[in-house]
Coordinates of C-alpha atoms in Angstrom, one line a residue:
Chain A
M1 CA 14.3 27.2 3.3
T2 CA 13.1 23.8 2.1
E3 CA 15.4 21.2 0.5
L4 CA 14.1 18.0 -1.1
I5 CA 16.6 15.6 -2.4
I6 CA 15.5 12.5 -4.2
D7 CA 18.0 9.9 -5.1
D8 CA 17.6 6.4 -6.6
L9 CA 14.0 6.3 -5.5
S10 CA 12.0 3.2 -6.5
I11 CA 8.4 2.3 -5.8
A12 CA 6.8 -1.1 -6.2
Y13 CA 3.4 -2.7 -5.4
G14 CA 4.3 -6.3 -4.5
N15 CA 6.1 -7.7 -7.6
K16 CA 5.0 -4.8 -9.8
Q17 CA 7.7 -2.1 -10.2
V18 CA 6.0 1.3 -10.8
L19 CA 9.0 3.7 -10.7
S20 CA 12.6 2.8 -10.8
H21 CA 15.8 4.7 -9.8
I22 CA 14.3 8.2 -9.7
A23 CA 16.9 10.9 -9.1
L24 CA 16.0 14.6 -9.2
P25 CA 18.1 17.7 -8.5
A26 CA 17.4 19.8 -5.4
F27 CA 14.8 22.4 -6.4
A28 CA 15.3 26.0 -5.5
P29 CA 13.1 27.2 -2.6
G30 CA 9.8 28.6 -3.9
T31 CA 9.7 26.4 -7.0
L32 CA 6.5 25.1 -8.4
V33 CA 7.2 21.6 -9.9
G34 CA 4.8 20.1 -12.4
V35 CA 4.7 16.2 -12.4
L36 CA 3.6 15.1 -15.9
G37 CA 3.1 11.8 -17.6
P38 CA 0.5 9.4 -19.0
N39 CA -2.1 7.6 -17.0
G40 CA -0.7 4.9 -14.7
V41 CA 2.9 6.0 -15.1
G42 CA 3.3 6.5 -11.3
K43 CA 2.7 10.2 -10.7
S44 CA 0.3 9.6 -7.8
S45 CA 2.5 6.8 -6.4
F46 CA 5.5 9.2 -6.5
L47 CA 3.6 11.9 -4.6
R48 CA 2.2 9.4 -2.1
A49 CA 5.7 8.1 -1.5
L50 CA 7.0 11.6 -0.8
A51 CA 4.0 12.1 1.5
G52 CA 5.1 9.0 3.5
L53 CA 1.9 7.1 2.5
N54 CA 3.6 4.6 0.1
T55 CA 6.8 2.6 0.9
Y56 CA 9.8 3.2 -1.3
T57 CA 13.4 2.1 -1.6
G58 CA 16.2 4.6 -2.2
S59 CA 16.2 8.0 -0.6
A60 CA 13.9 11.0 -0.4
K61 CA 15.1 13.5 2.2
L62 CA 13.3 16.6 3.3
N63 CA 15.7 19.0 4.9
G64 CA 18.1 16.2 5.5
I65 CA 15.6 13.8 7.1
E66 CA 14.5 10.6 5.3
I67 CA 10.7 11.0 4.8
N68 CA 9.7 7.4 5.6
R69 CA 11.6 7.6 8.9
M70 CA 9.7 10.7 10.1
A71 CA 7.1 10.3 12.9
H72 CA 3.5 10.6 11.6
Q73 CA 3.0 14.0 13.3
T74 CA 6.3 15.5 12.2
R75 CA 5.7 14.4 8.6
A76 CA 2.2 15.9 8.6
R77 CA 3.7 19.2 10.0
H78 CA 6.2 19.5 7.2
I79 CA 4.4 17.8 4.3
G80 CA 0.9 18.7 3.0
Y81 CA -0.6 16.2 0.7
L82 CA -3.8 16.6 -1.3
P83 CA -5.0 13.1 -2.5
Q84 CA -6.4 12.6 -6.0
T85 CA -9.8 11.6 -4.5
L86 CA -12.1 14.3 -3.2
P87 CA -12.9 14.6 0.5
Q88 CA -15.7 12.2 1.4
G89 CA -19.2 13.7 1.1
T90 CA -20.3 13.7 4.7
S91 CA -22.4 16.0 6.8
L92 CA -19.3 17.6 8.2
V93 CA -19.2 21.3 7.3
A94 CA -16.2 22.8 5.5
Y95 CA -15.1 24.9 8.5
E96 CA -15.0 21.8 10.8
A97 CA -13.2 19.8 8.2
V98 CA -10.4 22.4 7.8
L99 CA -10.3 23.1 11.5
S100 CA -9.9 19.4 12.3
A101 CA -7.0 19.2 9.7
C102 CA -5.4 22.1 11.5
R103 CA -5.9 20.8 15.0
A104 CA -4.9 17.2 14.2
V105 CA -1.5 18.5 12.9
R106 CA -0.8 21.7 14.8
T107 CA -1.3 20.5 18.3
D108 CA 0.8 23.4 19.5
L109 CA -1.8 26.0 18.5
L110 CA -4.4 27.4 20.8
H111 CA -8.0 27.1 19.7
N112 CA -8.4 30.7 18.8
A113 CA -5.2 30.8 16.8
A114 CA -6.3 27.7 14.9
Q115 CA -9.7 29.3 14.2
A116 CA -7.9 32.5 12.9
L117 CA -5.8 30.4 10.6
V118 CA -8.8 28.6 9.2
E119 CA -10.6 31.9 8.6
A120 CA -7.5 33.3 6.8
T121 CA -7.2 30.2 4.7
F122 CA -10.9 30.4 3.5
E123 CA -10.3 34.1 2.7
Q124 CA -7.1 33.4 0.9
L125 CA -8.7 30.8 -1.4
G126 CA -11.9 32.9 -1.8
I127 CA -14.2 30.2 -0.4
T128 CA -15.5 32.0 2.7
S129 CA -19.1 31.5 1.5
L130 CA -18.6 27.7 1.7
A131 CA -17.4 27.7 5.3
F132 CA -20.7 26.5 6.8
Q133 CA -21.8 24.3 4.0
A134 CA -21.8 20.5 4.5
L135 CA -19.4 18.5 2.3
N136 CA -22.3 16.3 1.1
Q137 CA -24.1 19.4 -0.3
M138 CA -21.1 20.6 -2.3
S139 CA -20.0 20.1 -5.9
G140 CA -16.9 18.1 -6.7
G141 CA -15.0 21.4 -7.3
Q142 CA -16.1 22.9 -4.0
R143 CA -14.9 19.8 -2.2
Q144 CA -11.6 20.0 -4.0
M145 CA -11.2 23.5 -2.7
V146 CA -11.9 22.3 0.9
G147 CA -9.3 19.6 0.4
L148 CA -6.8 22.2 -0.7
A149 CA -7.7 24.4 2.3
Q150 CA -6.9 21.5 4.5
V151 CA -3.4 21.4 3.1
I152 CA -2.8 25.2 3.1
V153 CA -4.1 25.8 6.7
R154 CA -1.2 23.6 8.0
A155 CA 1.4 25.9 6.4
P156 CA 3.6 22.9 5.3
D157 CA 7.1 23.3 3.9
I158 CA 6.2 21.2 0.9
M159 CA 2.8 20.8 -0.8
L160 CA 2.2 17.6 -2.8
L161 CA -0.9 18.1 -4.8
D162 CA -2.4 15.3 -6.8
E163 CA -4.4 16.8 -9.7
P164 CA -5.5 19.8 -7.6
T165 CA -7.4 21.4 -10.5
S166 CA -9.1 18.3 -11.9
A167 CA -12.6 19.3 -10.7
L168 CA -12.2 23.1 -11.2
D169 CA -13.3 25.4 -13.9
L170 CA -10.9 27.8 -15.6
R171 CA -11.3 30.7 -13.1
W172 CA -10.8 28.5 -10.1
Q173 CA -7.8 26.7 -11.7
L174 CA -6.0 30.0 -12.1
R175 CA -7.0 31.0 -8.5
V176 CA -5.7 27.8 -7.0
L177 CA -2.4 27.9 -8.9
D178 CA -1.8 31.5 -8.0
V179 CA -2.4 30.8 -4.3
V180 CA -0.1 27.8 -4.4
R181 CA 2.6 29.8 -6.1
R182 CA 2.2 32.7 -3.6
I183 CA 2.4 30.4 -0.6
A184 CA 5.4 28.5 -2.0
R185 CA 7.2 31.8 -2.6
Q186 CA 6.3 33.4 0.7
Q187 CA 7.3 30.4 2.8
Q188 CA 10.3 29.5 0.6
G189 CA 8.8 26.1 0.3
L190 CA 8.1 23.8 -2.6
A191 CA 5.0 22.6 -4.4
L192 CA 4.9 19.5 -6.5
M193 CA 1.7 19.0 -8.5
A194 CA 0.6 16.1 -10.6
L195 CA -1.3 17.5 -13.6
H196 CA -2.9 16.1 -16.8
D197 CA -3.2 19.5 -18.5
I198 CA 0.2 20.0 -20.1
N199 CA -0.4 23.6 -21.1
L200 CA -1.6 24.5 -17.6
A201 CA 1.6 23.0 -16.2
L202 CA 3.8 24.8 -18.8
R203 CA 2.2 28.1 -18.0
H204 CA 2.2 28.0 -14.2
C205 CA 5.1 25.7 -13.1
D206 CA 8.7 26.7 -12.9
H207 CA 10.1 23.2 -13.4
I208 CA 8.6 20.0 -15.0
V209 CA 9.4 16.4 -14.3
L210 CA 8.1 14.2 -17.1
F211 CA 7.6 10.5 -16.3
G212 CA 7.3 7.7 -18.9
N213 CA 8.0 4.0 -18.9
G214 CA 8.5 3.8 -15.1
A215 CA 11.3 6.4 -15.1
V216 CA 12.0 10.1 -15.5
L217 CA 12.0 10.9 -19.2
A218 CA 13.1 14.5 -18.7
S219 CA 13.4 17.1 -15.9
D220 CA 13.9 20.6 -17.0
T221 CA 12.4 24.2 -16.9
A222 CA 8.8 24.6 -18.1
Q223 CA 10.2 26.8 -20.9
T224 CA 12.4 24.2 -22.5
I225 CA 11.3 20.8 -21.4
M226 CA 8.7 20.0 -24.1
T227 CA 9.8 18.8 -27.5
P228 CA 7.8 16.8 -30.1
E229 CA 10.1 13.8 -29.4
R230 CA 9.4 13.9 -25.6
L231 CA 5.7 14.3 -26.3
H232 CA 5.7 11.2 -28.4
D233 CA 7.8 9.2 -26.0
A234 CA 5.6 10.1 -23.0
Y235 CA 2.1 10.2 -24.4
Q236 CA 2.4 8.5 -27.8
V237 CA 1.0 11.5 -29.7
D238 CA 2.4 13.6 -32.5
G239 CA 2.4 17.3 -31.7
R240 CA 4.1 20.7 -32.0
I241 CA 5.4 23.2 -29.4
E242 CA 4.3 26.7 -30.2
Y243 CA 5.0 29.9 -28.2
C244 CA 2.3 32.5 -27.5
S245 CA 2.9 36.3 -27.7
R246 CA 4.1 36.3 -24.1
G247 CA 6.7 33.6 -24.8
T248 CA 4.9 30.8 -23.0
P249 CA 5.2 27.4 -24.7
F250 CA 2.1 25.5 -25.4
V251 CA 1.5 22.1 -26.9
I252 CA -0.7 21.4 -29.9
V253 CA -1.5 17.8 -30.4
D254 CA -2.0 16.8 -34.1
S255 CA -2.7 13.1 -34.0
L256 CA -2.2 9.8 -32.1
S257 CA 1.1 8.1 -32.9
C258 CA 0.7 4.9 -34.8
A259 CA 1.2 2.4 -32.0
T260 CA -0.9 3.5 -29.0
S261 CA -1.2 1.2 -25.9
P262 CA -4.2 1.4 -23.5
P263 CA -3.9 3.4 -20.2
Q264 CA -2.1 1.5 -17.6
E265 CA -3.2 0.8 -14.0
N266 CA -1.1 0.9 -10.9
Chain B
M1 CA -29.0 1.7 35.0
A2 CA -30.8 2.8 31.8
V3 CA -28.8 6.1 31.8
V4 CA -25.4 4.5 32.1
I5 CA -26.0 1.5 29.8
G6 CA -27.6 3.8 27.2
A7 CA -24.7 6.2 27.4
A8 CA -22.2 3.4 27.1
L9 CA -23.9 1.9 24.0
G10 CA -24.4 5.4 22.5
L11 CA -20.6 6.1 22.9
A12 CA -19.7 2.7 21.5
G13 CA -22.0 3.1 18.5
A14 CA -20.7 6.6 17.7
E15 CA -17.1 5.6 17.7
M16 CA -17.8 2.4 15.8
Q17 CA -19.6 4.3 13.0
T18 CA -16.7 6.6 12.6
V19 CA -13.8 4.2 12.5
L20 CA -15.7 1.7 10.3
N21 CA -17.0 4.6 8.1
N22 CA -20.4 3.0 8.1
P23 CA -23.6 4.5 9.4
L24 CA -25.0 1.0 9.9
A25 CA -22.3 0.0 12.3
S26 CA -23.2 -0.5 15.9
P27 CA -21.8 -2.5 18.9
S28 CA -23.4 -5.6 17.5
T29 CA -21.7 -5.3 14.1
L30 CA -18.6 -7.2 14.9
G31 CA -20.2 -9.9 16.9
I32 CA -19.3 -8.6 20.3
M33 CA -22.9 -8.9 21.5
H34 CA -23.3 -12.3 19.9
A35 CA -20.2 -13.5 21.7
A36 CA -21.6 -12.2 25.0
T37 CA -24.8 -14.1 24.2
L38 CA -22.8 -17.3 23.7
G39 CA -21.0 -16.8 27.0
A40 CA -24.2 -16.2 28.8
S41 CA -25.9 -19.2 27.1
L42 CA -23.0 -21.5 28.1
A43 CA -23.2 -20.3 31.7
I44 CA -27.0 -20.9 31.8
V45 CA -27.1 -24.3 30.1
F46 CA -24.0 -25.8 31.7
N47 CA -24.6 -24.0 35.0
L48 CA -21.1 -22.6 35.0
G49 CA -20.5 -20.8 38.3
F50 CA -16.8 -20.9 38.8
G51 CA -17.6 -20.4 42.5
L52 CA -19.0 -16.9 41.7
P53 CA -22.1 -15.4 43.3
E54 CA -25.2 -16.5 41.3
N55 CA -26.0 -13.0 40.1
Y56 CA -22.5 -12.6 38.6
A57 CA -21.9 -16.0 36.9
V58 CA -23.8 -15.2 33.7
P59 CA -22.5 -11.6 33.3
I60 CA -18.9 -12.7 33.8
C61 CA -19.3 -15.5 31.3
A62 CA -20.9 -13.0 28.9
F63 CA -18.1 -10.6 29.4
A64 CA -15.5 -13.3 28.9
G65 CA -17.2 -14.3 25.6
A66 CA -17.1 -10.7 24.4
I67 CA -13.5 -10.3 25.3
I68 CA -12.5 -13.5 23.5
A69 CA -14.3 -12.2 20.4
L70 CA -12.6 -8.9 20.7
G71 CA -9.2 -10.7 21.0
A72 CA -10.0 -12.7 17.9
I73 CA -10.9 -9.6 15.9
Q74 CA -7.9 -7.7 17.0
F75 CA -5.6 -10.6 16.3
L76 CA -7.0 -11.3 12.8
A77 CA -7.1 -7.6 11.9
K78 CA -3.5 -7.2 12.9
A79 CA -2.4 -10.3 11.2
Y80 CA -4.2 -9.6 7.9
G81 CA -4.1 -5.8 7.8
A82 CA -6.5 -3.6 9.7
S83 CA -8.5 -2.2 6.8
V84 CA -12.2 -1.5 7.4
D85 CA -13.3 -4.2 4.9
T86 CA -11.1 -6.8 6.6
I87 CA -12.4 -6.0 10.0
V88 CA -16.1 -5.9 9.0
L89 CA -15.8 -9.2 7.1
F90 CA -14.2 -10.9 10.1
G91 CA -17.0 -9.4 12.2
I92 CA -19.7 -10.7 9.9
A93 CA -18.1 -14.2 9.8
L94 CA -18.0 -14.2 13.6
V95 CA -21.7 -13.2 13.9
F96 CA -22.7 -16.1 11.7
A97 CA -20.5 -18.6 13.6
L98 CA -21.6 -17.4 17.0
N99 CA -25.3 -17.4 16.0
A100 CA -24.9 -21.0 14.9
L101 CA -23.3 -21.9 18.2
V102 CA -26.0 -20.2 20.3
S103 CA -28.6 -22.1 18.2
L104 CA -26.8 -25.3 18.9
I105 CA -26.8 -24.6 22.7
Q106 CA -30.5 -23.7 22.6
F107 CA -31.1 -27.0 20.8
V108 CA -29.5 -29.1 23.5
A109 CA -30.8 -26.9 26.4
N110 CA -33.7 -28.1 28.6
S111 CA -36.9 -26.0 28.7
D112 CA -35.9 -24.0 31.8
S113 CA -32.5 -23.1 30.4
L114 CA -34.0 -22.3 27.0
Q115 CA -36.4 -19.8 28.6
Q116 CA -33.6 -18.1 30.5
I117 CA -31.4 -17.8 27.4
V118 CA -34.3 -16.3 25.4
F119 CA -35.1 -13.9 28.2
W120 CA -31.4 -12.9 28.4
T121 CA -31.3 -12.2 24.6
M122 CA -34.3 -9.9 24.9
G123 CA -32.3 -7.5 27.1
S124 CA -33.6 -6.2 30.4
L125 CA -32.6 -3.7 33.0
A126 CA -34.5 -5.6 35.7
R127 CA -31.3 -7.2 37.0
A128 CA -29.8 -3.8 37.9
S129 CA -28.1 -3.3 41.2
W130 CA -26.0 -0.4 42.5
E131 CA -22.8 -2.5 42.2
K132 CA -23.5 -3.2 38.6
I133 CA -24.3 0.5 37.9
I134 CA -21.0 1.6 39.5
I135 CA -19.0 -1.0 37.4
V136 CA -20.6 0.3 34.1
L137 CA -20.2 3.9 35.2
V138 CA -16.5 3.5 36.0
V139 CA -15.9 1.9 32.6
L140 CA -17.9 4.7 30.9
L141 CA -16.1 7.4 32.8
T142 CA -12.7 5.9 31.8
C143 CA -13.6 5.5 28.1
L144 CA -15.4 8.9 27.6
P145 CA -12.3 11.1 28.3
L146 CA -10.2 8.8 26.1
A147 CA -12.7 9.2 23.3
M148 CA -12.7 13.0 23.8
R149 CA -8.9 13.0 23.4
H150 CA -9.3 11.8 19.9
V151 CA -12.0 14.1 18.7
W152 CA -9.9 16.0 16.1
K153 CA -8.5 12.8 14.7
M154 CA -11.9 11.2 14.5
T155 CA -13.4 14.3 12.8
A156 CA -10.5 14.3 10.4
L157 CA -11.2 10.7 9.6
R158 CA -14.7 11.7 8.3
G159 CA -13.1 13.4 5.4
G160 CA -11.6 10.1 4.2
E161 CA -8.7 7.8 5.3
D162 CA -6.2 9.2 2.8
Y163 CA -6.9 12.8 4.1
A164 CA -6.6 11.7 7.7
R165 CA -3.3 9.9 7.1
S166 CA -1.9 13.0 5.5
F167 CA -2.8 14.9 8.7
G168 CA -0.6 12.5 10.6
V169 CA -3.4 10.4 11.9
P170 CA -2.2 6.8 12.4
V171 CA -5.5 5.4 11.0
E172 CA -4.9 1.7 11.6
R173 CA -3.6 2.2 15.1
L174 CA -6.5 4.6 16.0
R175 CA -9.0 2.1 14.6
L176 CA -7.7 -0.8 16.7
L177 CA -7.6 1.4 19.8
V178 CA -11.1 2.6 19.3
L179 CA -12.4 -1.0 18.7
L180 CA -10.7 -2.1 21.9
R181 CA -12.5 0.7 23.8
V182 CA -15.9 0.0 22.0
S183 CA -15.6 -3.7 22.7
I184 CA -14.9 -3.2 26.4
L185 CA -17.9 -0.8 26.7
T186 CA -20.2 -3.2 24.9
A187 CA -19.0 -6.2 26.8
V188 CA -19.6 -4.6 30.2
A189 CA -22.9 -3.2 29.2
V190 CA -24.5 -6.3 27.7
A191 CA -23.0 -8.6 30.3
F192 CA -25.4 -7.0 32.9
T193 CA -28.4 -6.4 30.7
G194 CA -28.5 -8.9 27.9
V195 CA -28.7 -7.8 24.3
I196 CA -30.0 -4.3 23.7
G197 CA -29.1 -3.6 20.1
F198 CA -31.0 -0.6 18.9
V199 CA -29.5 2.1 21.1
G200 CA -25.9 1.9 19.8
L201 CA -27.2 2.2 16.2
V202 CA -29.7 5.0 16.6
G203 CA -28.1 7.2 19.4
P204 CA -25.3 8.3 17.1
H205 CA -27.8 9.0 14.3
I206 CA -29.8 11.3 16.5
S207 CA -26.7 13.0 17.6
R208 CA -25.5 13.5 14.0
L209 CA -28.9 15.0 13.1
A210 CA -28.8 17.4 16.0
F211 CA -25.1 18.3 16.3
G212 CA -23.5 17.3 12.9
E213 CA -20.2 15.3 12.7
D214 CA -17.8 17.5 14.6
H215 CA -16.8 14.9 17.2
R216 CA -16.4 17.5 19.9
F217 CA -20.2 17.6 19.9
Y218 CA -21.1 14.4 18.2
I219 CA -19.5 12.1 20.8
P220 CA -21.2 13.8 23.9
G221 CA -24.4 14.0 21.9
S222 CA -24.4 10.3 21.2
V223 CA -23.8 9.6 24.9
L224 CA -26.8 11.8 25.8
A225 CA -29.0 10.4 23.1
G226 CA -28.2 6.8 24.1
A227 CA -29.0 7.6 27.8
F228 CA -32.2 9.3 26.8
I229 CA -33.5 6.5 24.5
L230 CA -32.9 3.7 27.0
S231 CA -34.3 5.7 29.9
M232 CA -37.5 6.4 27.8
A233 CA -37.7 2.7 26.8
S234 CA -37.2 1.7 30.4
L235 CA -40.1 4.0 31.5
V236 CA -42.4 2.7 28.8
S237 CA -41.5 -1.0 29.5
K238 CA -42.6 -0.5 33.2
H239 CA -45.9 1.3 32.5
I240 CA -47.2 0.1 29.1
V241 CA -48.9 -2.9 30.6
P242 CA -49.6 -2.4 34.4
G243 CA -48.0 -5.1 36.5
I244 CA -45.9 -6.5 33.6
L245 CA -42.3 -5.6 33.0
I246 CA -41.7 -6.0 29.2
P247 CA -38.0 -6.6 28.3
D248 CA -36.3 -3.3 27.4
G249 CA -34.7 -4.7 24.2
I250 CA -38.2 -5.3 22.8
V251 CA -39.5 -1.8 23.8
T252 CA -36.5 0.0 22.3
A253 CA -37.0 -1.7 19.0
L254 CA -40.8 -1.5 18.8
I255 CA -41.2 2.1 19.8
G256 CA -37.8 3.5 19.0
I257 CA -37.4 2.4 15.4
P258 CA -40.7 4.0 14.1
L259 CA -39.8 7.2 15.9
F260 CA -36.3 7.1 14.4
L261 CA -37.6 6.5 10.9
A262 CA -40.0 9.4 11.4
L263 CA -37.1 11.6 12.4
L264 CA -35.0 10.6 9.4
L265 CA -37.9 11.1 7.0
S266 CA -38.7 14.5 8.3
Q267 CA -35.0 15.5 8.1
K268 CA -35.0 14.3 4.4
R269 CA -38.1 16.3 3.6
R270 CA -36.6 19.5 5.2
G271 CA -33.2 18.8 3.4

């Protein structure tokens, strides 16, 4: 059972405040949480803070322990983070990259057990054919799958995935989100994913956190969160929310709102 | 001597290329070798003996120079953040400063001292003795198991710093630790032989071509490649012109670099 409690969390880079006073309810175990918002709003900073890679003030507790006070090794054991950048294109083969991720974190495992875990992960993601291909000979999407395998092989309590489908085609997007959902459910863990594709998030996530103007604009179920007003407030676009025959909401954007500011940088 | 010095430089180069994420990195990148040259030059020109046996005065001053440079890099890296860019920039600045100081010493040196300095910078195994071999061997046998303890972390680092951090690898601490080890290896090796720059750059490349980047194989492979290159260079230097011992630093560069380029190009053609 995984419990993440975020209270009054703020993130700043020097004098620049990125996110302020973020408070979120504890999510039920097995929940897929979509983190949405425009460019530069702080989605990646939020996930990096929860991964212990950015400093923060306030509180973010995983199973009662403050994340930024965890030892490196303990944090890596419980939290799996997929960065937005793809794994570096080196001559390392995928199998070695995933095995090193497993062995660097799971020091308790015997080598054979680690190898079995790596093989099971490749199979689970459907990328066994990539196992002995070098990272510098892979496409962006394939490297993203290897990055994801590096997270999944460690069986973390919480997965923090920064745009995990950005380099993937439709088929692989569905595959990845299905695998993430299955693992979160099986392990009674959590998955928080920063996504740009609102409709993908509404379809696959249970809960959505919508960021805007350095704060949480809304936090609600995927079924009910999106309204034309929130769409306007977060993205400065005018749009509608429609429902497909299966009852899944989807967003149709009609036009830009009158005053549109350029994308921000963190 | 060629085997242990080559192995030490191969190991130092392999670790350096990983932690600095740069295939052009070698033990001379951060100015450690240049600092050793400055130490040796000072000892030669000002006849610094400190009461030491004659054979050891120059190596000990070279070692002291390298360790002072290492201390400066570690201090600055810690004070200003130990990112790769910061460390490499400090290293480059140090190389320029040390080169200028060595030139200044050469400028004021008399002709005998100048000749000695030039000979030292060419790198030679001719000054080998069993005592020196044992000293380098002890340092190598201390550093190699420590390097092998970090093979998973180092392999993880090849995927990118952010990924390695998320696997719980304390990247900055690991980098400083590895640089400390590399600097000691380099300082000990060059103190006894003078500057032999090529081995630490190319040994790891050969290992990478042969074994890939899984550090379980890449590290021992670099050690073997370094030992092999310098041994071959030492053999050639003794036999290429009968009766004349050509400095090994020259031979490694003149013969090794074309061979290395041929290897790289053939690899590219196959890839």
